[in-house]
Amino acid sequence: MRLLKPKKGDSYLDLTAGYGGHSTAILEKTARPDLAVLIDRDDQAVAELNKLFGSSSARIIHDDFYRACKELVSSKMQFDLILADLGVSSPHLNEGSRGFSFQQDGPLDMRMDRRQTFTADTIINHFPKEEIDRILKDYGEESKASLIAEAIANNRPIYSTSELSAVIAAVYGGHSRHNPATKTFQALRIAVNNELDLLADSLPLWLRLLSPGGKLAVISFHSLEDRIVKQFFAAHSGNRYDSSLKLLTKHPVHANFIETAHNPRARSAKLRAVAKIKRKGVVSNANSG
Ligand SMILES: C[S@@+](CC[C@H](N)C(=O)[O-])C[C@H]1O[C@@H](n2cnc3c(N)ncnc32)[C@H](O)[C@@H]1O
């Protein structure tokens, strides 16, 4: 709220509206639900958004933010405030049946959008072990990727998150400070939901969707996505004649002690924000071509 500084009359794009926490707080300030677009790819989140905002004139889109933003760009829309609060929601992690949690038993699912057919089961039970190894290295930075991929291939079929956790735990043999399944589960989730490609492909669209002077804030939860955001912001800011963004955060903002005490999942959150530079006398080309 401090960085976006929502004010009465602002238009608002929530790229990951989830259960509506941020949207509620921001729309209270802007008081213009008719200028708000709320996106989420998860049906449970969209059902909740419909309960919260369905009777207002806010537009709710059930889709991934890349496809939704392509449509908004072609409709020549622009927004004063844009927020992306990336990754999974607490209900994803808390409900074993969604398959995201290594702490609860559930199917090998991990889809945010349950209309897609590609699940964690597809990777675990059908991908070649070399491809599983690559996923665990690239998306989990897992140092035992090859051993885990080998163990997965040797223990197929694997039906549940607890069976998968047990296979990973056996590879570590008790020699891990954290839960040994953490990195593998992160990697599978990123692969199932194509999270990094969608983020990298969407950032240029978000730039186009910002009105001159508009602000964009992105909250990420692991270094792979934070790196993509940081590099994109750096490439479009600075003292160059063609810079289109001004950094509002030189370093990422972390949740403070009080917030992490209430919400331990905020511990790994990093927030970066930018403003789109207003150019005097130059007509914005953000929506052209
Ligand atoms: C951390 S939660 C957001 C919580 C939300 N800010 C709130 O206040 O309730 C992330 C949400 O983003 C959604 N999500 C993640 N990646 C997405 C994408 N590429 N497109 C659309 N929604 C996405 C997830 O389904 C999840 O509901």
mmCIF file of C-alpha atoms and ligand atoms in Angstrom, residues 14-23 39-42 45 63-65 85-89 92 112 198 221, ligand 1:
data_model
loop_
_atom_site.group_PDB
_atom_site.id
_atom_site.type_symbol
_atom_site.label_atom_id
_atom_site.label_comp_id
_atom_site.label_asym_id
_atom_site.label_seq_id
_atom_site.Cartn_x
_atom_site.Cartn_y
_atom_site.Cartn_z
ATOM 1 C CA ASP A 14 -4.708 -7.567 -9.886
ATOM 2 C CA LEU A 15 -2.839 -10.259 -11.812
ATOM 3 C CA THR A 16 -3.115 -12.891 -9.062
ATOM 4 C CA ALA A 17 -6.207 -11.856 -7.141
ATOM 5 C CA GLY A 18 -6.451 -15.140 -5.162
ATOM 6 C CA TYR A 19 -8.762 -14.768 -2.190
ATOM 7 C CA GLY A 20 -9.107 -11.027 -2.632
ATOM 8 C CA GLY A 21 -7.021 -9.719 0.281
ATOM 9 C CA HIS A 22 -5.015 -7.182 -1.721
ATOM 10 C CA SER A 23 -7.935 -6.319 -3.992
ATOM 11 C CA ILE A 39 -7.344 -12.283 -12.627
ATOM 12 C CA ASP A 40 -6.707 -15.762 -11.231
ATOM 13 C CA ARG A 41 -6.165 -19.107 -12.897
ATOM 14 C CA ASP A 42 -7.560 -21.147 -9.978
ATOM 15 C CA ALA A 45 -9.993 -18.524 -6.011
ATOM 16 C CA ASP A 63 -7.291 -17.426 -16.823
ATOM 17 C CA ASP A 64 -3.523 -17.260 -16.504
ATOM 18 C CA PHE A 65 -2.183 -13.725 -16.423
ATOM 19 C CA ASP A 85 1.538 -11.605 -5.842
ATOM 20 C CA LEU A 86 3.114 -14.669 -7.396
ATOM 21 C CA GLY A 87 3.002 -18.368 -6.645
ATOM 22 C CA VAL A 88 0.583 -20.519 -4.736
ATOM 23 C CA SER A 89 -2.035 -19.468 -2.199
ATOM 24 C CA HIS A 92 -3.242 -24.644 -2.265
ATOM 25 C CA MET A 112 -3.313 -24.169 -10.201
ATOM 26 C CA LEU A 198 4.680 -17.195 -17.944
ATOM 27 C CA PHE A 221 8.610 -16.117 -3.212
HETATM 28 C C1 LIG B 1 -0.093 -15.685 -3.304
HETATM 29 S S1 LIG B 1 -1.665 -15.987 -3.997
HETATM 30 C C2 LIG B 1 -2.361 -14.390 -4.146
HETATM 31 C C3 LIG B 1 -3.135 -13.958 -2.950
HETATM 32 C C4 LIG B 1 -3.865 -12.647 -3.167
HETATM 33 N N1 LIG B 1 -2.941 -11.549 -3.396
HETATM 34 C C5 LIG B 1 -4.773 -12.326 -2.007
HETATM 35 O O1 LIG B 1 -4.695 -11.211 -1.469
HETATM 36 O O2 LIG B 1 -5.582 -13.198 -1.652
HETATM 37 C C6 LIG B 1 -1.259 -16.297 -5.675
HETATM 38 C C7 LIG B 1 -2.463 -16.539 -6.576
HETATM 39 O O3 LIG B 1 -2.005 -16.369 -7.901
HETATM 40 C C8 LIG B 1 -2.604 -17.309 -8.738
HETATM 41 N N2 LIG B 1 -1.677 -17.453 -9.862
HETATM 42 C C9 LIG B 1 -0.401 -17.877 -9.845
HETATM 43 N N3 LIG B 1 0.142 -17.833 -11.063
HETATM 44 C C10 LIG B 1 -0.821 -17.323 -11.882
HETATM 45 C C11 LIG B 1 -0.860 -17.032 -13.272
HETATM 46 N N4 LIG B 1 0.184 -17.263 -14.081
HETATM 47 N N5 LIG B 1 -1.997 -16.509 -13.779
HETATM 48 C C12 LIG B 1 -3.081 -16.260 -12.979
HETATM 49 N N6 LIG B 1 -3.102 -16.551 -11.651
HETATM 50 C C13 LIG B 1 -1.981 -17.082 -11.117
HETATM 51 C C14 LIG B 1 -2.768 -18.541 -7.880
HETATM 52 O O4 LIG B 1 -3.817 -19.354 -8.352
HETATM 53 C C15 LIG B 1 -3.055 -17.929 -6.500
HETATM 54 O O5 LIG B 1 -4.445 -17.844 -6.281
#
